[in-house]
Short mmCIF file of C-alpha atoms in Angstrom, two decimals:
data_model
loop_
_atom_site.label_atom_id
_atom_site.label_comp_id
_atom_site.label_asym_id
_atom_site.label_seq_id
_atom_site.Cartn_x
_atom_site.Cartn_y
_atom_site.Cartn_z
CA MET A 1164 -44.11 -58.52 -50.09
CA PHE A 1165 -40.72 -59.38 -48.56
CA ARG A 1166 -39.29 -55.90 -49.09
CA SER A 1167 -42.47 -54.31 -47.86
CA HIS A 1168 -42.51 -56.32 -44.78
CA VAL A 1169 -38.87 -55.46 -43.90
CA SER A 1170 -39.48 -51.81 -44.30
CA VAL A 1171 -42.48 -52.02 -41.89
CA THR A 1172 -40.44 -53.94 -39.53
CA ILE A 1173 -37.87 -51.12 -39.59
CA VAL A 1174 -40.33 -48.49 -38.96
CA ARG A 1175 -41.89 -50.41 -36.00
CA GLN A 1176 -38.31 -50.90 -34.42
CA LEU A 1177 -37.56 -47.17 -34.77
CA VAL A 1178 -40.89 -46.29 -33.09
CA GLU A 1179 -40.01 -48.58 -30.20
CA ILE A 1180 -36.36 -47.08 -30.02
CA SER A 1181 -37.96 -43.55 -29.94
CA THR A 1182 -39.97 -44.12 -26.87
CA LYS A 1183 -36.61 -44.73 -25.00
CA HIS A 1184 -34.30 -42.28 -26.67
CA ARG A 1185 -36.54 -39.68 -28.44
CA LEU A 1186 -35.49 -40.61 -32.03
CA PHE A 1187 -37.53 -38.50 -34.31
CA VAL A 1188 -37.88 -39.63 -37.99
CA PHE A 1189 -38.98 -37.20 -40.70
CA GLY A 1190 -39.89 -38.57 -44.12
CA LYS A 1191 -41.84 -41.33 -45.83
CA LEU A 1192 -41.72 -44.78 -47.11
CA ILE A 1193 -41.14 -44.90 -50.93
CA THR A 1194 -42.09 -48.08 -52.78
CA GLY A 1195 -41.40 -50.17 -49.62
CA LYS A 1196 -37.71 -49.86 -50.20
CA ARG A 1197 -36.21 -47.22 -47.87
CA ILE A 1198 -36.89 -44.38 -45.73
CA VAL A 1199 -36.17 -41.04 -47.17
CA GLY A 1200 -35.74 -37.89 -45.06
CA SER A 1201 -33.65 -36.80 -41.96
CA MET A 1202 -33.30 -38.01 -38.38
CA ARG A 1203 -32.66 -35.88 -35.26
CA TRP A 1204 -31.07 -37.48 -31.99
CA GLU A 1205 -32.13 -35.90 -28.83
CA SER A 1206 -30.61 -37.89 -25.86
CA SER A 1207 -32.32 -37.61 -22.59
CA ILE A 1208 -28.59 -37.71 -21.06
CA ARG A 1209 -27.35 -34.04 -20.76
CA PRO A 1210 -23.55 -33.53 -21.11
CA ALA A 1211 -21.95 -32.98 -17.72
CA PRO A 1212 -21.48 -29.38 -16.65
CA LEU A 1213 -18.13 -28.00 -17.69
CA LEU A 1214 -16.00 -25.28 -15.90
CA THR A 1215 -13.08 -23.90 -17.87
CA ALA A 1216 -10.18 -21.40 -16.87
CA THR A 1217 -8.24 -19.98 -19.74
CA PRO A 1218 -5.34 -20.04 -19.57
CA VAL A 1219 -4.84 -22.27 -16.59
CA ARG A 1220 -1.32 -21.15 -16.05
CA THR A 1221 -0.51 -17.37 -15.83
CA LEU A 1222 1.42 -14.69 -14.08
CA VAL A 1223 -0.57 -13.20 -11.20
CA ASP A 1224 -0.87 -9.77 -13.15
CA GLU A 1225 -2.72 -11.55 -16.10
CA GLN A 1226 -6.45 -12.34 -16.29
CA THR A 1227 -7.90 -15.89 -16.33
CA CYS A 1228 -11.06 -16.19 -18.30
CA ILE A 1229 -13.57 -18.55 -16.26
CA LYS A 1230 -16.58 -19.91 -18.01
CA ALA A 1231 -19.32 -22.66 -17.44
CA SER A 1232 -21.40 -24.54 -19.94
CA PHE A 1233 -23.67 -27.45 -20.34
CA LEU A 1234 -26.02 -26.29 -17.42
CA PRO A 1235 -29.88 -26.19 -17.50
CA SER A 1236 -31.00 -22.70 -18.75
CA ASN A 1237 -31.59 -20.01 -16.00
CA HIS A 1238 -29.89 -22.31 -13.40
CA HIS A 1239 -28.62 -20.99 -10.06
CA VAL A 1240 -24.90 -21.98 -9.35
CA THR A 1241 -22.04 -20.77 -7.17
CA VAL A 1242 -18.35 -20.55 -8.31
CA CYS A 1243 -15.96 -21.19 -5.52
CA ALA A 1244 -12.18 -20.57 -5.44
CA ARG A 1245 -9.89 -21.88 -2.80
CA MET A 1246 -6.06 -22.14 -2.28
CA ARG A 1247 -3.50 -22.62 0.51
CA SER A 1248 -1.02 -19.81 1.31
CA ASP A 1249 2.69 -20.79 1.55
CA GLU A 1250 2.04 -20.95 5.26
CA GLY A 1251 -0.75 -23.50 4.90
CA ASP A 1252 -3.77 -21.13 5.63
CA LEU A 1253 -6.92 -21.59 3.44
CA TRP A 1254 -8.13 -18.81 1.59
CA GLN A 1255 -11.45 -18.64 -0.37
CA SER A 1256 -13.96 -16.71 -2.33
CA PHE A 1257 -17.36 -17.51 -4.06
CA ALA A 1258 -19.84 -15.74 -6.19
CA HIS A 1259 -23.50 -16.60 -7.19
CA TYR A 1260 -24.50 -16.77 -11.07
CA ASN A 1261 -27.39 -17.60 -13.11
CA SER A 1262 -26.95 -19.37 -16.42
CA ASN A 1263 -28.39 -17.93 -19.47
CA SER A 1264 -30.84 -19.56 -21.76
CA GLY A 1265 -28.07 -21.48 -23.45
CA GLY A 1266 -26.98 -22.85 -20.10
CA THR A 1267 -23.71 -20.89 -19.94
CA PHE A 1268 -22.15 -18.07 -18.13
CA ASP A 1269 -18.84 -16.17 -18.56
CA LEU A 1270 -17.18 -14.13 -15.69
CA ASN A 1271 -15.99 -11.69 -18.32
CA SER A 1272 -19.40 -10.58 -19.09
CA ASP A 1273 -21.91 -11.90 -16.60
CA LEU A 1274 -22.99 -10.53 -13.26
CA SER A 1275 -22.40 -12.04 -9.86
CA VAL A 1276 -25.68 -11.58 -7.92
CA GLY A 1277 -24.11 -12.36 -4.43
CA GLY A 1278 -21.23 -13.90 -2.49
CA SER A 1279 -17.76 -12.28 -2.07
CA TYR A 1280 -18.51 -9.69 -4.74
CA SER A 1281 -21.17 -8.54 -6.90
CA GLY A 1282 -21.49 -7.25 -10.48
CA CYS A 1283 -19.27 -8.10 -13.62
CA GLU A 1284 -15.81 -8.68 -12.16
CA PRO A 1285 -13.75 -10.97 -14.35
CA MET A 1286 -11.07 -11.37 -11.68
CA GLY A 1287 -13.39 -11.17 -8.59
CA LEU A 1288 -12.69 -14.79 -7.38
CA PHE A 1289 -8.99 -13.85 -6.94
CA TRP A 1290 -9.11 -10.39 -5.51
CA SER A 1291 -11.92 -11.03 -3.12
CA MET A 1292 -10.34 -14.07 -1.44
CA GLN A 1293 -10.35 -13.93 2.40
CA PRO A 1294 -9.14 -16.45 5.01
CA ALA A 1295 -11.74 -19.37 5.26
CA PRO A 1296 -13.77 -19.51 8.42
CA GLY A 1297 -11.73 -21.07 11.34
CA GLU A 1298 -8.34 -19.95 10.01
CA ARG A 1299 -6.09 -17.65 12.13
CA ASP A 1300 -6.84 -14.06 12.81
CA GLY A 1301 -4.81 -11.20 11.27
CA LEU A 1302 -3.75 -12.88 8.22
CA ARG A 1303 -2.25 -11.07 5.31
CA LEU A 1304 -1.68 -12.92 2.07
CA ARG A 1305 2.04 -12.59 0.90
CA LYS A 1306 3.97 -14.99 -1.39
CA LYS A 1307 6.89 -16.50 0.44
CA CYS A 1308 8.28 -18.64 -2.16
CA VAL A 1309 8.08 -17.02 -5.69
CA GLU A 1310 9.60 -20.24 -7.37
CA SER A 1311 6.23 -22.00 -6.83
CA PRO A 1312 2.80 -20.91 -7.77
CA TYR A 1313 -0.44 -20.32 -6.00
CA THR A 1314 -2.70 -23.34 -7.03
CA VAL A 1315 -6.22 -22.26 -7.10
CA HIS A 1316 -9.04 -24.92 -7.05
CA ILE A 1317 -12.09 -23.44 -8.76
CA SER A 1318 -15.33 -25.36 -8.30
CA LEU A 1319 -18.81 -25.11 -9.69
CA LEU A 1320 -21.65 -25.71 -7.02
CA GLU A 1321 -25.23 -26.50 -7.35
CA GLY A 1322 -27.48 -23.57 -6.23
CA HIS A 1323 -26.75 -20.22 -4.54
CA VAL A 1324 -24.79 -21.50 -1.55
CA SER A 1325 -21.92 -20.72 0.70
CA PRO A 1326 -18.99 -23.18 0.22
CA ASN A 1327 -19.02 -23.80 3.82
CA GLN A 1328 -22.51 -25.22 3.91
CA GLU A 1329 -22.91 -29.07 4.27
CA PRO A 1330 -23.69 -30.86 2.00
CA VAL A 1331 -22.65 -28.96 -1.06
CA LYS A 1332 -22.77 -30.65 -4.50
CA GLU A 1333 -19.74 -29.95 -6.82
CA LEU A 1334 -20.90 -30.04 -10.44
CA ALA A 1335 -17.36 -29.40 -11.97
CA ALA A 1336 -14.12 -28.26 -11.12
CA VAL A 1337 -10.82 -26.77 -12.68
CA THR A 1338 -7.34 -25.95 -11.32
CA ALA A 1339 -5.45 -22.76 -12.23
CA GLU A 1340 -1.84 -21.83 -11.39
CA ARG A 1341 -0.86 -18.14 -10.67
CA TRP A 1342 2.91 -17.53 -10.91
CA TYR A 1343 4.98 -14.49 -9.84
CA MET A 1344 8.08 -15.79 -11.64
CA ALA A 1345 7.97 -16.50 -15.39
CA PRO A 1346 9.98 -19.24 -16.95
CA GLY A 1347 13.61 -18.26 -17.41
CA VAL A 1348 13.87 -15.65 -14.79
CA LYS A 1349 16.84 -16.09 -12.56
CA ARG A 1350 16.77 -15.62 -8.77
CA GLN A 1351 19.90 -14.95 -6.88
CA GLU A 1352 20.22 -14.32 -3.16
CA ILE A 1353 22.62 -11.61 -2.49
CA ARG A 1354 24.78 -11.46 0.70
CA GLN A 1355 27.85 -9.45 -0.12
CA ASN A 1356 29.48 -6.14 0.76
CA GLY A 1357 27.02 -6.10 3.73
CA LEU A 1358 23.99 -6.18 1.34
CA VAL A 1359 20.99 -8.40 2.05
CA GLY A 1360 18.62 -8.91 -0.84
CA THR A 1361 17.42 -10.94 -3.71
CA LEU A 1362 18.15 -10.23 -7.45
CA PHE A 1363 15.96 -11.27 -10.20
CA ILE A 1364 17.29 -11.07 -13.87
CA PRO A 1365 14.80 -11.51 -16.88
CA PRO A 1366 15.48 -14.18 -19.44
CA GLY A 1367 17.94 -13.10 -22.29
CA PRO A 1368 21.27 -11.54 -22.55
CA GLY A 1369 20.59 -8.10 -21.38
CA PRO A 1370 21.52 -5.51 -20.53
CA PHE A 1371 18.28 -4.88 -18.83
CA PRO A 1372 16.78 -1.72 -17.07
CA ALA A 1373 16.40 -2.34 -13.35
CA MET A 1374 14.54 -1.41 -10.20
CA LEU A 1375 15.77 -1.23 -6.60
CA ASP A 1376 12.82 -2.38 -4.73
CA MET A 1377 11.97 -1.60 -0.96
CA TRP A 1378 9.02 -2.46 1.21
CA GLY A 1379 7.91 -1.05 4.54
CA MET A 1380 8.83 -1.41 8.26
CA GLY A 1381 7.15 -4.81 8.37
CA GLY A 1382 10.59 -5.82 7.51
CA GLY A 1383 11.90 -9.10 6.04
CA LEU A 1384 12.50 -9.55 2.40
CA PRO A 1385 9.38 -9.86 0.26
CA GLU A 1386 10.38 -10.96 -3.21
CA TYR A 1387 7.09 -11.16 -5.17
CA ARG A 1388 6.99 -7.67 -6.61
CA SER A 1389 10.64 -7.89 -7.81
CA SER A 1390 10.15 -11.32 -9.24
CA LEU A 1391 7.03 -9.98 -11.10
CA PHE A 1392 9.09 -7.01 -12.41
CA ALA A 1393 11.62 -9.46 -13.80
CA SER A 1394 8.93 -11.31 -15.33
CA ARG A 1395 8.01 -8.19 -17.28
CA GLY A 1396 11.64 -7.49 -18.50
CA TYR A 1397 13.11 -5.52 -15.60
CA ALA A 1398 15.89 -6.70 -13.41
CA SER A 1399 14.92 -6.12 -9.94
CA PHE A 1400 16.89 -6.11 -6.60
CA CYS A 1401 14.67 -6.30 -3.52
CA LEU A 1402 16.43 -5.03 -0.50
CA ALA A 1403 16.15 -6.02 3.19
CA TYR A 1404 16.76 -3.01 5.58
CA VAL A 1405 15.03 -4.14 8.72
CA GLY A 1406 13.76 -7.19 10.41
CA HIS A 1407 16.06 -9.67 8.64
CA LYS A 1408 18.19 -12.29 10.34
CA ASP A 1409 21.20 -11.56 8.07
CA LEU A 1410 21.00 -7.90 8.95
CA PRO A 1411 23.13 -6.47 11.87
CA GLY A 1412 21.74 -5.62 15.25
CA PRO A 1413 18.29 -6.38 16.86
CA PRO A 1414 15.39 -7.28 14.48
CA ASN A 1415 13.14 -4.36 15.37
CA THR A 1416 15.71 -1.61 14.61
CA ILE A 1417 17.14 -0.01 11.51
CA ASN A 1418 20.85 -0.56 11.72
CA VAL A 1419 21.91 0.39 8.35
CA GLY A 1420 22.40 3.95 6.88
CA ASP A 1421 23.13 5.97 3.82
CA SER A 1422 26.12 3.99 2.60
CA TYR A 1423 23.95 0.80 2.63
CA PHE A 1424 21.40 2.17 0.14
CA GLN A 1425 24.11 3.82 -1.93
CA ALA A 1426 25.91 0.36 -2.15
CA ALA A 1427 22.63 -1.21 -3.27
CA PHE A 1428 22.19 1.26 -6.15
CA GLN A 1429 25.69 0.86 -7.08
CA PHE A 1430 25.36 -2.98 -7.11
CA LEU A 1431 22.72 -2.67 -9.79
CA GLN A 1432 24.75 -0.26 -11.93
CA ASP A 1433 27.95 -2.38 -11.80
CA HIS A 1434 25.95 -5.51 -12.77
CA SER A 1435 27.01 -6.90 -16.09
CA HIS A 1436 23.36 -7.69 -17.21
CA ILE A 1437 22.01 -4.23 -16.16
CA ALA A 1438 22.13 -0.91 -18.17
CA ALA A 1439 23.84 1.42 -15.74
CA ASP A 1440 21.96 4.59 -16.76
CA LYS A 1441 18.44 2.73 -16.63
CA VAL A 1442 18.11 2.11 -12.84
CA GLY A 1443 15.02 3.21 -10.96
CA ILE A 1444 13.83 2.94 -7.39
CA VAL A 1445 10.35 1.86 -6.03
CA GLY A 1446 9.18 1.84 -2.30
CA LEU A 1447 6.04 1.32 -0.39
CA SER A 1448 5.38 2.91 2.96
CA TYR A 1449 8.68 3.56 4.83
CA GLY A 1450 10.28 2.16 1.68
CA CYS A 1451 8.75 5.21 -0.08
CA TYR A 1452 10.74 7.49 2.08
CA LEU A 1453 13.87 5.50 1.54
CA THR A 1454 13.20 5.78 -2.19
CA PHE A 1455 13.20 9.55 -2.16
CA HIS A 1456 16.05 9.76 0.36
CA THR A 1457 18.31 7.38 -1.64
CA ALA A 1458 17.66 9.45 -4.74
CA THR A 1459 19.30 12.57 -3.08
CA LEU A 1460 22.53 10.72 -1.95
CA ALA A 1461 25.80 11.43 -3.46
CA GLY A 1462 26.64 9.15 -6.37
CA VAL A 1463 23.04 8.12 -6.87
CA LYS A 1464 21.38 9.05 -10.15
CA PRO A 1465 18.14 7.12 -10.64
CA ALA A 1466 16.35 7.21 -13.95
CA CYS A 1467 12.87 7.36 -12.28
CA LEU A 1468 11.23 6.96 -8.91
CA ILE A 1469 7.82 5.33 -7.83
CA GLY A 1470 6.61 5.84 -4.29
CA ILE A 1471 3.48 4.17 -2.94
CA ASN A 1472 1.62 5.47 0.04
CA GLY A 1473 4.55 6.76 2.11
CA PRO A 1474 6.19 9.73 3.80
CA VAL A 1475 8.79 12.13 2.60
CA GLY A 1476 10.65 11.87 5.94
CA SER A 1477 11.01 9.76 9.03
CA SER A 1478 9.12 9.87 12.29
CA ARG A 1479 12.09 8.16 13.97
CA GLU A 1480 14.95 10.26 15.25
CA LEU A 1481 18.32 9.78 13.47
CA LEU A 1482 20.27 8.95 16.51
CA ARG A 1483 23.65 9.36 14.95
CA VAL A 1484 25.03 10.12 11.49
CA ASN A 1485 24.45 7.46 8.75
CA VAL A 1486 22.66 5.05 11.25
CA MET A 1487 19.15 4.86 12.44
CA THR A 1488 18.60 2.80 15.73
CA LYS A 1489 15.41 3.94 17.05
CA GLU A 1490 13.25 0.95 18.12
CA CYS A 1491 10.47 0.77 15.77
CA ASP A 1492 7.75 -0.46 18.12
CA LYS A 1493 8.58 2.32 20.77
CA ASP A 1494 7.54 5.30 18.67
CA GLN A 1495 4.05 5.61 19.67
CA THR A 1496 3.50 9.43 19.91
CA PHE A 1497 1.06 9.65 17.14
CA TRP A 1498 -0.54 6.22 17.24
CA ASN A 1499 -4.31 6.13 17.46
CA TYR A 1500 -6.73 3.15 17.96
CA ASP A 1501 -10.16 2.22 16.78
CA ASP A 1502 -12.96 0.86 19.02
CA GLN A 1503 -11.60 -2.78 18.45
CA GLY A 1504 -8.07 -1.81 19.68
CA TYR A 1505 -6.49 -1.70 16.16
CA VAL A 1506 -3.63 0.67 15.74
CA ILE A 1507 -3.80 3.45 13.14
CA PHE A 1508 -0.33 4.78 12.16
CA LYS A 1509 -1.77 7.65 9.71
CA GLN A 1510 -1.01 10.53 11.96
CA THR A 1511 2.70 9.35 12.42
CA SER A 1512 3.60 10.31 8.68
CA LEU A 1513 1.90 13.73 8.66
CA PRO A 1514 4.62 16.18 7.29
CA SER A 1515 4.18 18.22 10.44
CA ASN A 1516 4.97 15.19 12.70
CA LEU A 1517 8.15 14.14 10.78
CA TYR A 1518 11.49 14.98 12.15
CA PRO A 1519 12.48 18.13 10.20
CA GLU A 1520 16.08 17.04 9.67
CA SER A 1521 14.77 13.84 8.10
CA ILE A 1522 12.55 15.37 5.50
CA VAL A 1523 13.99 14.64 1.93
CA LYS A 1524 15.20 17.75 -0.01
CA LEU A 1525 12.82 17.01 -2.71
CA GLU A 1526 13.87 19.86 -4.73
CA GLU A 1527 17.18 18.10 -5.50
CA ILE A 1528 15.44 15.21 -7.28
CA THR A 1529 16.12 15.43 -10.86
CA CYS A 1530 14.22 12.46 -12.33
CA PRO A 1531 10.65 11.63 -13.06
CA LEU A 1532 8.68 10.76 -9.85
CA MET A 1533 5.43 8.84 -9.70
CA TYR A 1534 3.58 9.00 -6.37
CA ILE A 1535 0.52 6.68 -5.75
CA VAL A 1536 -2.23 7.54 -3.20
CA GLY A 1537 -4.75 5.22 -1.59
CA GLU A 1538 -7.30 7.73 -0.49
CA ASP A 1539 -8.48 5.38 2.31
CA ASP A 1540 -5.05 4.79 3.49
CA LEU A 1541 -5.11 4.38 7.32
CA SER A 1542 -1.45 3.59 7.89
CA ALA A 1543 0.23 6.80 6.13
CA SER A 1544 -0.84 10.33 5.33
CA SER A 1545 -0.33 9.69 1.67
CA LYS A 1546 -2.49 12.59 0.49
CA GLU A 1547 -0.69 15.16 2.60
CA ASN A 1548 2.69 13.75 1.41
CA ALA A 1549 1.73 13.92 -2.20
CA ASP A 1550 0.72 17.54 -1.69
CA LEU A 1551 4.08 18.35 -0.07
CA ILE A 1552 5.99 16.62 -3.02
CA GLU A 1553 3.89 18.52 -5.61
CA GLU A 1554 4.39 21.85 -4.05
CA THR A 1555 8.17 21.37 -3.43
CA LEU A 1556 8.57 20.46 -7.12
CA ARG A 1557 6.52 23.23 -8.34
CA ALA A 1558 8.44 25.75 -6.35
CA ALA A 1559 11.69 24.28 -7.72
CA GLY A 1560 10.40 24.59 -11.28
CA LYS A 1561 10.00 20.82 -11.57
CA SER A 1562 6.26 20.22 -11.89
CA HIS A 1563 7.01 18.31 -15.13
CA LEU A 1564 8.74 15.53 -13.21
CA PHE A 1565 5.78 14.72 -11.00
CA THR A 1566 2.92 12.28 -11.72
CA ARG A 1567 0.26 11.65 -9.09
CA LEU A 1568 -2.16 8.78 -9.12
CA SER A 1569 -4.87 8.87 -6.61
CA TYR A 1570 -7.62 6.13 -5.84
CA PRO A 1571 -10.69 6.64 -3.96
CA GLY A 1572 -11.45 3.76 -1.76
CA ALA A 1573 -8.04 2.26 -1.96
CA GLY A 1574 -6.11 1.53 1.19
CA HIS A 1575 -2.31 1.47 2.05
CA LEU A 1576 -1.20 -1.84 0.64
CA ILE A 1577 -1.45 -1.30 -3.07
CA GLU A 1578 0.30 -4.38 -4.48
CA PRO A 1579 0.22 -6.30 -7.93
CA PRO A 1580 -3.18 -6.74 -9.45
CA TYR A 1581 -5.64 -9.09 -8.21
CA SER A 1582 -4.01 -9.59 -4.83
CA PRO A 1583 -6.60 -9.95 -2.09
CA MET A 1584 -6.85 -6.91 0.08
CA SER A 1585 -6.10 -6.94 3.77
CA ARG A 1586 -7.93 -4.11 5.56
CA ALA A 1587 -6.29 -5.13 8.91
CA SER A 1588 -3.62 -7.65 9.84
CA PHE A 1589 -1.16 -8.37 12.56
CA TRP A 1590 1.66 -5.97 12.67
CA ALA A 1591 3.37 -7.67 15.52
CA VAL A 1592 2.70 -10.83 17.60
CA LYS A 1593 5.53 -10.54 20.10
CA PRO A 1594 5.80 -9.53 22.87
CA GLU A 1595 2.02 -8.69 22.47
CA LYS A 1596 -0.32 -9.09 19.50
CA LEU A 1597 -0.85 -5.84 17.52
CA MET A 1598 -3.32 -5.38 14.75
CA THR A 1599 -3.02 -2.51 12.42
CA LEU A 1600 -5.55 -1.10 9.97
CA TRP A 1601 -4.46 -0.58 6.39
CA GLY A 1602 -7.66 0.84 5.12
CA GLY A 1603 -9.33 0.11 1.74
CA HIS A 1604 -12.51 -1.31 0.50
CA PRO A 1605 -12.29 -4.56 -1.70
CA ALA A 1606 -13.64 -3.51 -5.13
CA PRO A 1607 -12.20 -0.02 -5.45
CA HIS A 1608 -8.90 -1.36 -3.91
CA ALA A 1609 -8.75 -4.13 -6.57
CA ALA A 1610 -9.50 -1.56 -9.26
CA ALA A 1611 -6.63 0.70 -7.96
CA GLN A 1612 -4.22 -2.10 -7.86
CA GLU A 1613 -4.90 -3.08 -11.53
CA ASP A 1614 -4.73 0.40 -12.75
CA ALA A 1615 -1.78 1.40 -10.79
CA TRP A 1616 0.22 -1.66 -11.89
CA LYS A 1617 -0.45 -1.08 -15.60
CA LYS A 1618 0.57 2.79 -15.25
CA MET A 1619 3.59 1.84 -13.26
CA LEU A 1620 4.82 -0.37 -15.95
CA GLU A 1621 4.02 2.35 -18.56
CA PHE A 1622 5.99 4.67 -16.44
CA MET A 1623 8.90 2.46 -16.26
CA GLU A 1624 8.80 1.69 -19.83
CA LEU A 1625 8.87 5.44 -20.75
CA ASN A 1626 11.90 6.29 -18.39
CA LEU A 1627 13.86 3.01 -18.34
CA ARG A 1628 13.56 1.78 -22.05
CA ARG A 1629 13.73 4.98 -24.08
#
């Protein structure tokens, strides 16, 4: 009697508990002694939604896998990414997703159905970023300090919403770091023998292959491509040649000439951590012209060249031997404007509009040359310049040296992968504001940046390490 009473009491208590917590008992009472069978616990409390980014700390040319879990099945959510530029401006992107029957979704395999991009885009949250509403006009995202990362706050929001709506319910969040400079890379400012630049050396004893890195007429000293090269095992010297406080002359003029670029190349060859016969040159826009021009100077024997959306000559008159002093903002002969008043520089670099004496003697180039074309480039006549390079090298019996990469829908600023595209940005703000059109469309431009970077590294591997 006592044992039977106790067993019935236990069952009664279990039934009472089950009304609150849905405890299901499977089995039967045997001889009043014990309950035989299994129990399944189903809590009415669902685990909190979880958002993960793997890995949370990466180089900017690496993918981050973003996943969400513990959502209701077939649930509408928004993933939002936000970060501050080095100048303090807020950049953001967002995308709408629907969880599957298991309450999860994965940016590597699932489709965005709206927002800043659509379709399956594993890194769409990064390359689709744009200035948030209310930020300054004409922004272009460029890393100023490569020794610190971009810190990206990624949040999971309830429903298909815009992150600027109020109120917005945040379900989960994670923070990711995106670095241009790997641990162990050494950064050294160079101000010697008249040179103005920054040298990046990879970790380890060397000697390393190296790149001389030149940007366009925007001027200054952008370091982020060079620091990323060093993170991939290549010493890199980013060289300023216009618009830098440590260069001679007015900031809007080029006041250095052939000897300056010869000295920069020689600086790399003479460095104790660099393999003297494994030095290449890379340039974008006007830096592309300087890349080809430098390769033909006396004493300069590069192992390879990479040109990105730039001319084979200068539209600015060489006023005297070895020094260029034409004011950059006065050469407006071939400028065009769209209906918003944005300037289009494309016609300026047509081969027929270049000063004949400035056009590089391409037939003198003796090393492999890769040229990258954004087919929607509105700032340079890239396709026409690529054609001229190809025709000249073919006529010189050097077709085997030439590699062309051409990307439909890509604009002028083909940068490291997953960088946000700027179709237009401020070219100058003084004495008056001037917006320029770079061209490009976000998704194809992003694809071009990813593919071009991969092929650039393969090209460098082939010609600088073997």
